[in-house]
Short mmCIF file of C-alpha atoms and ligand atoms in Angstrom, two decimals:
data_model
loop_
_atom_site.label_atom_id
_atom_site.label_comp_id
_atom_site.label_asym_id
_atom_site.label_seq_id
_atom_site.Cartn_x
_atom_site.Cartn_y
_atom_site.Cartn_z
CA UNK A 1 25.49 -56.91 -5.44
CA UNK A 2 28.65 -54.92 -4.86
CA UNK A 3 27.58 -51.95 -7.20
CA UNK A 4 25.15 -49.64 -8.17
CA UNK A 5 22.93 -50.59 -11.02
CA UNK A 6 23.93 -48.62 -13.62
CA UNK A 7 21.10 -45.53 -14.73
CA UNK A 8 17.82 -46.41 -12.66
CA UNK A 9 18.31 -47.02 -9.03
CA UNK A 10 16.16 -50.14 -7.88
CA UNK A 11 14.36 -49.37 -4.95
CA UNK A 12 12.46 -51.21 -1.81
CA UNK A 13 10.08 -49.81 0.83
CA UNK A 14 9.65 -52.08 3.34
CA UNK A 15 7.33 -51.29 5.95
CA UNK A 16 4.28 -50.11 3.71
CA UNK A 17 2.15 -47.96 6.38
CA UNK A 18 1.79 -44.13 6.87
CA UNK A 19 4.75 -42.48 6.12
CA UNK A 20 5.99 -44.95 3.66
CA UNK A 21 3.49 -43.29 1.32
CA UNK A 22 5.59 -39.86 1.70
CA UNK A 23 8.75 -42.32 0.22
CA UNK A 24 6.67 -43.33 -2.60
CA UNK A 25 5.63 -40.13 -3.94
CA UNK A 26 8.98 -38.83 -3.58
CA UNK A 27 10.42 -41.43 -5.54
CA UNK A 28 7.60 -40.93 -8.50
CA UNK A 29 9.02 -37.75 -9.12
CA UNK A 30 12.57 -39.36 -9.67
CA UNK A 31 12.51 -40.97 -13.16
CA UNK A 32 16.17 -42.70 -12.22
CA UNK A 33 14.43 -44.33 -9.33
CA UNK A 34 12.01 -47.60 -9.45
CA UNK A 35 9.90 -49.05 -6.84
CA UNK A 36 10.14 -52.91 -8.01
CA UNK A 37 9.47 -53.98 -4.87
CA UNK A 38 7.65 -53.55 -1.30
CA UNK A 39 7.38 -55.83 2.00
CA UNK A 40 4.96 -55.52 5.11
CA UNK A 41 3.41 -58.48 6.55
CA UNK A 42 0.07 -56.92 6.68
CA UNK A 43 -0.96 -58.05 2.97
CA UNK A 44 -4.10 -55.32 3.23
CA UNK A 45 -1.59 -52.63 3.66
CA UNK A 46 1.16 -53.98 1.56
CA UNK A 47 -1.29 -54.78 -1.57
CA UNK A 48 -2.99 -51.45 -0.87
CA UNK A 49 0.33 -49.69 -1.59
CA UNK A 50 1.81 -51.32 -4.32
CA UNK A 51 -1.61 -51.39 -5.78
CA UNK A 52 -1.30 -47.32 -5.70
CA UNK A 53 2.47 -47.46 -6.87
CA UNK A 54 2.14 -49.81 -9.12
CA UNK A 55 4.50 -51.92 -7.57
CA UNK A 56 5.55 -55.81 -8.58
CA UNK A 57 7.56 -57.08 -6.23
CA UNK A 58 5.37 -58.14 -3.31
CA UNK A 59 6.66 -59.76 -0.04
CA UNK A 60 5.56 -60.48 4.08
CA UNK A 61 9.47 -59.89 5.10
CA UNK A 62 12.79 -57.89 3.95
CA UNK A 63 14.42 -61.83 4.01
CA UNK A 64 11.87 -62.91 1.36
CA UNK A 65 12.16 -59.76 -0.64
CA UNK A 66 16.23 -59.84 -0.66
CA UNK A 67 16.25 -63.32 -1.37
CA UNK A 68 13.96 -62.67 -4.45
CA UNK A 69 14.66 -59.49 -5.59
CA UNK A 70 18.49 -57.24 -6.46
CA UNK A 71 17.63 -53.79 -5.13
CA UNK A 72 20.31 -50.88 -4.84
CA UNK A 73 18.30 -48.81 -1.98
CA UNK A 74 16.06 -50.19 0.98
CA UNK A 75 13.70 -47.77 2.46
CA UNK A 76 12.91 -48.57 6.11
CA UNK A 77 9.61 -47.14 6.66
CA UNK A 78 8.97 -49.84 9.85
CA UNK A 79 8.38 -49.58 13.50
CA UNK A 80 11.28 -47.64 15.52
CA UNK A 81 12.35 -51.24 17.00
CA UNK A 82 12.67 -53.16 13.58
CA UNK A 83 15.10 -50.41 12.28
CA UNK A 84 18.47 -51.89 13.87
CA UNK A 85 18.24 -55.43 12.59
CA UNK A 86 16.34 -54.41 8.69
CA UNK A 87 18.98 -52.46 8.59
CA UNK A 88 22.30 -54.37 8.89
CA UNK A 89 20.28 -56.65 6.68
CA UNK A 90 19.89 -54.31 3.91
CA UNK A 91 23.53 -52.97 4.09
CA UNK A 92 25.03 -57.21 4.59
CA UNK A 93 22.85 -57.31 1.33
CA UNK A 94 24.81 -54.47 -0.59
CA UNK A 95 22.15 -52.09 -0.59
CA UNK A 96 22.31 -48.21 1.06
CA UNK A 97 19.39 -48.16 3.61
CA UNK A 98 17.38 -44.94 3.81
CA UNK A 99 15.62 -45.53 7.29
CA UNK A 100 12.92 -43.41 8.83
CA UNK A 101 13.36 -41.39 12.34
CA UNK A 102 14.06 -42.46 14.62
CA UNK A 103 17.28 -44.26 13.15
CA UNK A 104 17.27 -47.20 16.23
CA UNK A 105 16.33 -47.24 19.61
CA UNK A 106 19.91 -46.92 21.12
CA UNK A 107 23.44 -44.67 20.41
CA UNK A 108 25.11 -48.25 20.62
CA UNK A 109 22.46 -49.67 17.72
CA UNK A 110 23.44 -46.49 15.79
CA UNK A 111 27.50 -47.26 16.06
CA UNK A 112 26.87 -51.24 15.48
CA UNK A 113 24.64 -50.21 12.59
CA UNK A 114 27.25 -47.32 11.39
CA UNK A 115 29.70 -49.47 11.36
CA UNK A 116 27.76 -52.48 9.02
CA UNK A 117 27.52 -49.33 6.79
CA UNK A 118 31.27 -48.70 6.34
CA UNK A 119 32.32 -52.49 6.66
CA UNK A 120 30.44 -52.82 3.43
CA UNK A 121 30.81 -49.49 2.04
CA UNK A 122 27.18 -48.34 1.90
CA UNK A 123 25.55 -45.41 3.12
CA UNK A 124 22.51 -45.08 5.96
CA UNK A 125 20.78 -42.37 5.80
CA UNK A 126 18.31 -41.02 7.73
CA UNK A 127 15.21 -39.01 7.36
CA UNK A 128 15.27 -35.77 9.65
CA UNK A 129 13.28 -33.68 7.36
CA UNK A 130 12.96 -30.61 9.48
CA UNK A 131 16.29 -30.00 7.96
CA UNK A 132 15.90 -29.19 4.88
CA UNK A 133 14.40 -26.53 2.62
CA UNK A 134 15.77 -23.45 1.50
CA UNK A 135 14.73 -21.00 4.45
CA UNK A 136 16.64 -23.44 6.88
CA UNK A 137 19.81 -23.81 4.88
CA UNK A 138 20.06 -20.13 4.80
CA UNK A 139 19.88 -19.48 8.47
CA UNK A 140 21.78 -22.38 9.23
CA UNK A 141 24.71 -20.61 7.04
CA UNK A 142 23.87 -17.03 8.57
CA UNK A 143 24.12 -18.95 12.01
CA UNK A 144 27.57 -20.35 11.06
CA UNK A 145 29.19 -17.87 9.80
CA UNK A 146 28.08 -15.37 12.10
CA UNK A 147 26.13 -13.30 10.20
CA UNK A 148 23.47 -13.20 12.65
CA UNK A 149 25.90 -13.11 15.61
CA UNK A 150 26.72 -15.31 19.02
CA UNK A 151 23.95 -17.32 19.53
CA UNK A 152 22.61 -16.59 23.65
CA UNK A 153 19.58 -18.49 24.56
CA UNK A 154 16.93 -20.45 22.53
CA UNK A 155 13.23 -22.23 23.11
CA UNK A 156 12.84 -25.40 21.71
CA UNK A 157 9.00 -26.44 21.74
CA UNK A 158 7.11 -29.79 20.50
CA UNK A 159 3.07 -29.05 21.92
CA UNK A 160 1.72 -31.45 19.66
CA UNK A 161 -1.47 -33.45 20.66
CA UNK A 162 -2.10 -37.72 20.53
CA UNK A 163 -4.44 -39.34 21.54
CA UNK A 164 -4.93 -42.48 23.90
CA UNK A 165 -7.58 -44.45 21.56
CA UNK A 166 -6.21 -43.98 18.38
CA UNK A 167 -2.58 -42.94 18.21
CA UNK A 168 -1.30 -44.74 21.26
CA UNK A 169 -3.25 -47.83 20.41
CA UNK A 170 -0.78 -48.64 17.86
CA UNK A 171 0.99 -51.45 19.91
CA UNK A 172 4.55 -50.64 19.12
CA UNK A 173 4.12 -46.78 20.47
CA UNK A 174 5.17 -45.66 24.21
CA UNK A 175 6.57 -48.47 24.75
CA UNK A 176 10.81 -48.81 25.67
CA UNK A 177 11.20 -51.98 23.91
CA UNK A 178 9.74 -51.10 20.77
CA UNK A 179 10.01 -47.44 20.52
CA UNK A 180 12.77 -46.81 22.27
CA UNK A 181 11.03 -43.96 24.08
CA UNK A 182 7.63 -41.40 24.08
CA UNK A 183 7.14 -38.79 23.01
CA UNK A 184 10.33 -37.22 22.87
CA UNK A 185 11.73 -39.62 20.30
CA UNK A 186 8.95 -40.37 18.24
CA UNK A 187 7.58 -36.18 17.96
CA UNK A 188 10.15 -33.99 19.56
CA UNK A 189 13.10 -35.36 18.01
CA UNK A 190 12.11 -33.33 14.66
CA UNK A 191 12.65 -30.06 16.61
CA UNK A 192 15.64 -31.58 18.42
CA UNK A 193 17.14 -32.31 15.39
CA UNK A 194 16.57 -28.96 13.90
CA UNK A 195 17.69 -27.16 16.74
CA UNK A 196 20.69 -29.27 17.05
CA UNK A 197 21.66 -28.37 12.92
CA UNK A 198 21.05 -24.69 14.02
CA UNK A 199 23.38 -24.65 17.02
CA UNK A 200 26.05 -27.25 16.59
CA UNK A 201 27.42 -30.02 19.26
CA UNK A 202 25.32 -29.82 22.53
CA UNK A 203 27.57 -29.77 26.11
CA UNK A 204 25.06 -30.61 28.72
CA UNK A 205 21.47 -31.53 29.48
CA UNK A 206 19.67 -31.09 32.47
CA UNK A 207 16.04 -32.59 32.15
CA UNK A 208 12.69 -33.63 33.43
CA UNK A 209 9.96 -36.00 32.51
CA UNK A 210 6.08 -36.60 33.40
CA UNK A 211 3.71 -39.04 32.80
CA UNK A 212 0.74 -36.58 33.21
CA UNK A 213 -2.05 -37.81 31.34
CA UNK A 214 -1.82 -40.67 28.81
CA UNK A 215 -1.15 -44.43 29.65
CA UNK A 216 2.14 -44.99 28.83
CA UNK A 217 5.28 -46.70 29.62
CA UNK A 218 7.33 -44.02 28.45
CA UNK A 219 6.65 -40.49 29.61
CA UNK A 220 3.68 -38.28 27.71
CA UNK A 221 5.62 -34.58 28.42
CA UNK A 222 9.39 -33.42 29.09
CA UNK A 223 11.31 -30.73 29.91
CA UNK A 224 14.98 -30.16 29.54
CA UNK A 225 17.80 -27.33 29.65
CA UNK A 226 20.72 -28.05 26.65
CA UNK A 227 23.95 -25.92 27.65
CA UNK A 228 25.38 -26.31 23.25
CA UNK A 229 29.08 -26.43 23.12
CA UNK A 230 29.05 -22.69 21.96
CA UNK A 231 27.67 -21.60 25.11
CA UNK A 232 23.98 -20.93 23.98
CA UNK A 233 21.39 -22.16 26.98
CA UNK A 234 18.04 -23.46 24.85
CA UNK A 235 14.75 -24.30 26.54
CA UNK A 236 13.04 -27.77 25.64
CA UNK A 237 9.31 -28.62 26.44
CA UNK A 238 7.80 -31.66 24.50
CA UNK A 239 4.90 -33.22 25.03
CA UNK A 240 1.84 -34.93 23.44
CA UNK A 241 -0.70 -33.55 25.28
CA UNK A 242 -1.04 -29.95 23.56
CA UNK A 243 -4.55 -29.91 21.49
CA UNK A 244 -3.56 -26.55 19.72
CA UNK A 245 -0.69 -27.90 18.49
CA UNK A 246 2.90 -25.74 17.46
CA UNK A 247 6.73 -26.89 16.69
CA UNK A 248 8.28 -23.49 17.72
CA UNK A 249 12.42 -23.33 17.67
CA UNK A 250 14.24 -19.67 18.24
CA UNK A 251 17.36 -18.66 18.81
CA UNK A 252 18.72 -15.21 20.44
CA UNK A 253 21.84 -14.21 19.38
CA UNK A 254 23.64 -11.32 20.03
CA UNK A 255 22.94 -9.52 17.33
CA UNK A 256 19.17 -10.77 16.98
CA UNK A 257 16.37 -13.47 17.06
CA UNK A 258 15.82 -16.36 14.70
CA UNK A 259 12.43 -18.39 14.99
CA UNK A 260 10.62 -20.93 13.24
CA UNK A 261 7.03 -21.54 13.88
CA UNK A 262 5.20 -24.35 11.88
CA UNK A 263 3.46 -27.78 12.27
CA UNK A 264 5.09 -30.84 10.80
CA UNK A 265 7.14 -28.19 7.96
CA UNK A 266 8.16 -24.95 7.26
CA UNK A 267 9.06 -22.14 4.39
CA UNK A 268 10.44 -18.97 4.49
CA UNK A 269 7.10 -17.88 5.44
CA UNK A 270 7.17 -19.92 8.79
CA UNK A 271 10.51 -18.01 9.52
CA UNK A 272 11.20 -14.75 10.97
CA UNK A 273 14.42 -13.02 11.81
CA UNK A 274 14.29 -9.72 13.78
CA UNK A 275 17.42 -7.20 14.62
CA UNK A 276 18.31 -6.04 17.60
CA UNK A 277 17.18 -2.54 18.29
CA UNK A 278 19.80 -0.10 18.88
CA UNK A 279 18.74 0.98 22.62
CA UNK A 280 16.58 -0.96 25.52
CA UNK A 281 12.92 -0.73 24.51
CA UNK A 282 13.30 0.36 20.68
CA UNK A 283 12.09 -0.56 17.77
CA UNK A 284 14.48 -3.07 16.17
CA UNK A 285 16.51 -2.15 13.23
CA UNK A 286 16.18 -3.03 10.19
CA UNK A 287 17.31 -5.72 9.13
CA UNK A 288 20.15 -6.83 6.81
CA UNK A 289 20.39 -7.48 3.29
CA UNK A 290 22.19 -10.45 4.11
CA UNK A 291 19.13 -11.92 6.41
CA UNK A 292 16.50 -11.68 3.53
CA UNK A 293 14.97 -15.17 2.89
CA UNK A 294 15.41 -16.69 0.18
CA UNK A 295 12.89 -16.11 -2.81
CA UNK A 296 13.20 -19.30 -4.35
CA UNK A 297 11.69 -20.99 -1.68
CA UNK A 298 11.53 -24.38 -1.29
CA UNK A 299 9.40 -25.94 1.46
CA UNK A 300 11.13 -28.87 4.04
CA UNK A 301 10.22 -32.20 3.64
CA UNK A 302 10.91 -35.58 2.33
CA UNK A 303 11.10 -34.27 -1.22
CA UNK A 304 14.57 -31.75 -0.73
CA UNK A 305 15.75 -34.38 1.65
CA UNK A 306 15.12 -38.04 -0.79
CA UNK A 307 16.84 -35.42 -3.50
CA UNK A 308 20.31 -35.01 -2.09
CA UNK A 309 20.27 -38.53 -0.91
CA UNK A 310 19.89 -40.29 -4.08
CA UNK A 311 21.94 -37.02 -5.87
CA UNK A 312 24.72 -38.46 -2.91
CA UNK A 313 24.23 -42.43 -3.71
CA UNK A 314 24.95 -41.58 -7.35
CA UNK A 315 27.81 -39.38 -7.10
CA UNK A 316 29.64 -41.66 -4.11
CA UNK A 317 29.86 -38.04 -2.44
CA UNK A 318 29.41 -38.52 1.46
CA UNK A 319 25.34 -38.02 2.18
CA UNK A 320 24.73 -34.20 2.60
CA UNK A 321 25.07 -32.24 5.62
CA UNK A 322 20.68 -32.56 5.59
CA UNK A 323 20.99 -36.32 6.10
CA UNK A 324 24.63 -37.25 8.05
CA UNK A 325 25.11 -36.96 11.60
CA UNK A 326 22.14 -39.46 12.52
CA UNK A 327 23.83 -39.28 16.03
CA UNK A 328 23.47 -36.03 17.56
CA UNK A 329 19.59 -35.49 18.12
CA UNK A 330 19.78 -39.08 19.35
CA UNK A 331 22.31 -38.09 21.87
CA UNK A 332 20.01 -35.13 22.91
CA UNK A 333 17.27 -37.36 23.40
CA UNK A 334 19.17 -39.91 25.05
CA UNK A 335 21.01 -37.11 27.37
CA UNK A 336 17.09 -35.92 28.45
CA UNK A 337 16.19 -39.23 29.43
CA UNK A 338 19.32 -39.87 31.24
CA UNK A 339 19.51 -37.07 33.16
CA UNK A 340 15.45 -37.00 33.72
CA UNK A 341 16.41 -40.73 35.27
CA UNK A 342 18.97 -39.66 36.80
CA UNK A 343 18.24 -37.02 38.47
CA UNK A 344 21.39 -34.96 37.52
CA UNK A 345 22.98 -33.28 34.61
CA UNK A 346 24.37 -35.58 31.99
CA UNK A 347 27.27 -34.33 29.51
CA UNK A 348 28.58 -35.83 26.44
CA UNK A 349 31.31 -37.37 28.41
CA UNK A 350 28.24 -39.43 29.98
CA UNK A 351 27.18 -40.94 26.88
CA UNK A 352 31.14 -42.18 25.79
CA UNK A 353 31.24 -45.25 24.23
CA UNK A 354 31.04 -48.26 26.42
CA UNK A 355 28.66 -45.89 28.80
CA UNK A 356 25.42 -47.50 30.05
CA UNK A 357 23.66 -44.42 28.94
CA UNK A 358 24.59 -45.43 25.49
CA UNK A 359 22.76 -48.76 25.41
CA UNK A 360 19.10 -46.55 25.67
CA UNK A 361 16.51 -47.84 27.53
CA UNK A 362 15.46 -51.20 25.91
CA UNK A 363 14.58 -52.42 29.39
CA UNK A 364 13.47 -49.29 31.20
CA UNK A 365 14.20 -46.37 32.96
CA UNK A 366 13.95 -48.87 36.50
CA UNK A 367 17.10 -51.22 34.66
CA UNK A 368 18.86 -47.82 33.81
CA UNK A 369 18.80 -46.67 37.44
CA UNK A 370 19.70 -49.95 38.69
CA UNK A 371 22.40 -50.23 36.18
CA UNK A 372 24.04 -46.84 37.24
CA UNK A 373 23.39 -46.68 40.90
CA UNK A 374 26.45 -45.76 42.46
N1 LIG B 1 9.57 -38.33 9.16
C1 LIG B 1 8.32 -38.20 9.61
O1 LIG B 1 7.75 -37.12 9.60
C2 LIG B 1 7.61 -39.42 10.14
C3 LIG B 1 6.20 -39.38 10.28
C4 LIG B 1 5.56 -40.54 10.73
C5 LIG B 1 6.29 -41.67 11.05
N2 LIG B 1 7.65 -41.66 10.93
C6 LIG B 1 8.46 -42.83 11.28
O2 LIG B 1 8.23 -43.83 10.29
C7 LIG B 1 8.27 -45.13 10.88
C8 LIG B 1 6.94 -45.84 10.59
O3 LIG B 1 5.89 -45.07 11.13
P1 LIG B 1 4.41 -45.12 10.50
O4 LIG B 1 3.66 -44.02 11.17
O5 LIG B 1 4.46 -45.18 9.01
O6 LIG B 1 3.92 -46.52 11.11
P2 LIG B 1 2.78 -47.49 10.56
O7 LIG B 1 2.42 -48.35 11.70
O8 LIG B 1 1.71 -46.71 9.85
O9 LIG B 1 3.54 -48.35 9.43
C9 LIG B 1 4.50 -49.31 9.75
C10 LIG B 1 4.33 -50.46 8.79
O10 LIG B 1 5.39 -51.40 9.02
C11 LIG B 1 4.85 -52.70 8.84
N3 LIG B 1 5.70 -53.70 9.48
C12 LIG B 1 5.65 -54.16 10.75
N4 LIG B 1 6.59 -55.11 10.92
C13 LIG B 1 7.25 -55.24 9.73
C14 LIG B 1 8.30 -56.06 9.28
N5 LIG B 1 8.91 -56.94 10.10
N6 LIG B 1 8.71 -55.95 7.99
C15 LIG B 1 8.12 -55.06 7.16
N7 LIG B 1 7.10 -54.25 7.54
C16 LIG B 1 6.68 -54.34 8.81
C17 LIG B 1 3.46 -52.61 9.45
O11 LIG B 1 2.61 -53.66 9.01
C18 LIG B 1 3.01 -51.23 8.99
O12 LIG B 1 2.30 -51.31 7.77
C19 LIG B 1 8.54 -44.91 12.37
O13 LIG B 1 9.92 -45.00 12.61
C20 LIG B 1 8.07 -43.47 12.60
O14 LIG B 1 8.72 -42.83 13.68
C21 LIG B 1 8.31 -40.56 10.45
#
């Protein structure tokens, strides 16, 4: 298939589990798009949700689905370690691949699969859905142009709570080879990833990480200082041992403070931006015009996010500023577990192509040190 079919978009899921259910609903509300086909191996799960969908196509792999089936978008709704390979698969196949966080396990998988994508002139987008929604465009735009000021220092937060028995039972989680990382890239990355659209290209990272409580390969809590390329000094704490649970991102600028507080999305009621007061222990000032939220609120989520992706895929405009740049939280997350490894700051210099750091942590963070002893 070289192009798009013309009016309806045909569409796979593949990888029918949790989330993949968020894809589907989305896509009901598109009447240009059309689930005609779905593939898990699992058939429980896989009949189960085309069942609900009422979908037709029905395979065990993405092999047997493209071999049966022309589809003009793959959704990757799979495990974090399946994402790489499904992916170059679906693109080699002529189809744009809309792929779940985290996009692969590794910065080099994301430039091997990035460049699949523009061999064969498709697009891969992926789903960072803390992005979107109409409160966040706003400040991202009152952050850029300056409106709100020079941003100073931030707090970046992930306290969310998993447990052992049911949440890290699922075989593929904590685990290098097959998540690529813990917590951090399966739960903080959201916040990362918002942060990182609020603030721009990070500089530096200088980070910690625990294993305090759960059995894990990976680690179960982090900290980390990001020194942005604009100066700005955030905070980071993630962990998955928090039981009342917040995703909490704020930025101080010189002119005031920007902060989200929500779960797993946010409105304009989860935001709130307060001006400076005009001397040391004031009240602070009102607040401009030009800060107000926007009325016409529209929440965050896969629904504003799916939207400008397919609006993108049909126009052949690049993918929106709410789905491109797949690599940057990546690179935050890989920076904290470098320099947590490490033991030392790590820069974006560190994480050049043809670095170490860049090949993740597939075997471990014991291989890593090995691999970069000096
Ligand atoms: N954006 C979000 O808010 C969000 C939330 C949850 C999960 N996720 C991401 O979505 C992805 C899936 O997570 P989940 O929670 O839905 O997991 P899940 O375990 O509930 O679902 C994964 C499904 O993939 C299927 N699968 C396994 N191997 C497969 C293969 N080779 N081909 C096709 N299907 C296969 C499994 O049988 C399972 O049904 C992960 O990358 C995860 O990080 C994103």
């Amino acid at each position: 298939m070289t192009e798009l079919s013309q009016g309806t978009l045909k569409v796979a899921v593949v990888g029918t589990g949790a989330i993949a259910h968020a894809h589907a609903q989305v896509l009901a509300l598109d009447p240009l798009a059309d689930v005609v086909a779905v593939a898990d191996p699992s058939p429980e799960v896989r009949d189960t949700f085309a069942d609900r969908y009422a979908v037709a196509g029905r395979y065990d792999s993405l092999d047997a689905l493209l071999a049966a089936e022309t589809v003009d978008v793959v959704h990757l709704c799979t495990p974090p370690g399946l994402h790489r390979d499904q992916a170059i698969t679906a693109l080699r196949a002529g189809a744009h691949v809309v792929c779940e966080k985290p996009p692969v396990l590794s910065l080099a998988d994301l430039d091997a699969v990035l460049a699949v994508a523009q061999e064969v002139g498709r697009e891969y987008a992926v789903v960072f859905q803390q992005r979107t929604g109409t409160a966040v465009g706003h400040v991202q735009g009152l952050l850029a142009d300056g409106t709100l000021g020079r941003p100073l220092v931030g707090v970046c937060h992930t306290l969310w709570y998993r447990k052992q028995e049911d949440y890290y039972a699922v075989p593929w989680r904590g685990k290098w080879a097959t998540e690529g990382g813990g917590p951090l890239l399966g739960l903080g990355i959201h916040q990362l990833d918002l942060l990182a659209f609020l603030l721009g290209e990070w500089a530096e990272v200088d980070a910690r990480a625990f294993r305090l409580d759960r059995d894990l390969e990976t680690e179960d809590t982090s900290t980390a200082v990001i020194r942005f390329a604009n100066d700005a000094i955030v905070s980071v704490l993630t962990t998955a041992l928090s039981p009342r649970q917040v995703s909490y991102v704020r930025v101080d600028t010189t002119l005031g403070t920007v902060e989200v507080e929500h779960l797993y999305g946010h409105d304009a009621r989860s935001w709130r931006l307060t001006a400076a007061p005009s001397r040391t222990g004031g009240e602070p000032d009102a607040a401009p015009a030009a800060w107000s939220l926007p009325v016409d609120d529209e929440p965050s989520g896969h629904t504003p996010l799916l939207r400008a992706v397919y609006a993108a895929l049909r126009s052949g405009e690049p993918l929106p500023p709410v789905a491109a740049d797949p690599h940057r939280s990546l690179e935050l997350v890989t920076a904290i577990y470098a320099s947590a490894t490490l033991g030392r700051p790590v820069t974006k210099a560190d994480l050049a192509p043809g670095s170490t750091l860049r090949d993740g942590f597939l075997h471990g963070i014991e291989d890593l040190r090995r691999a970069t002893r000096t």
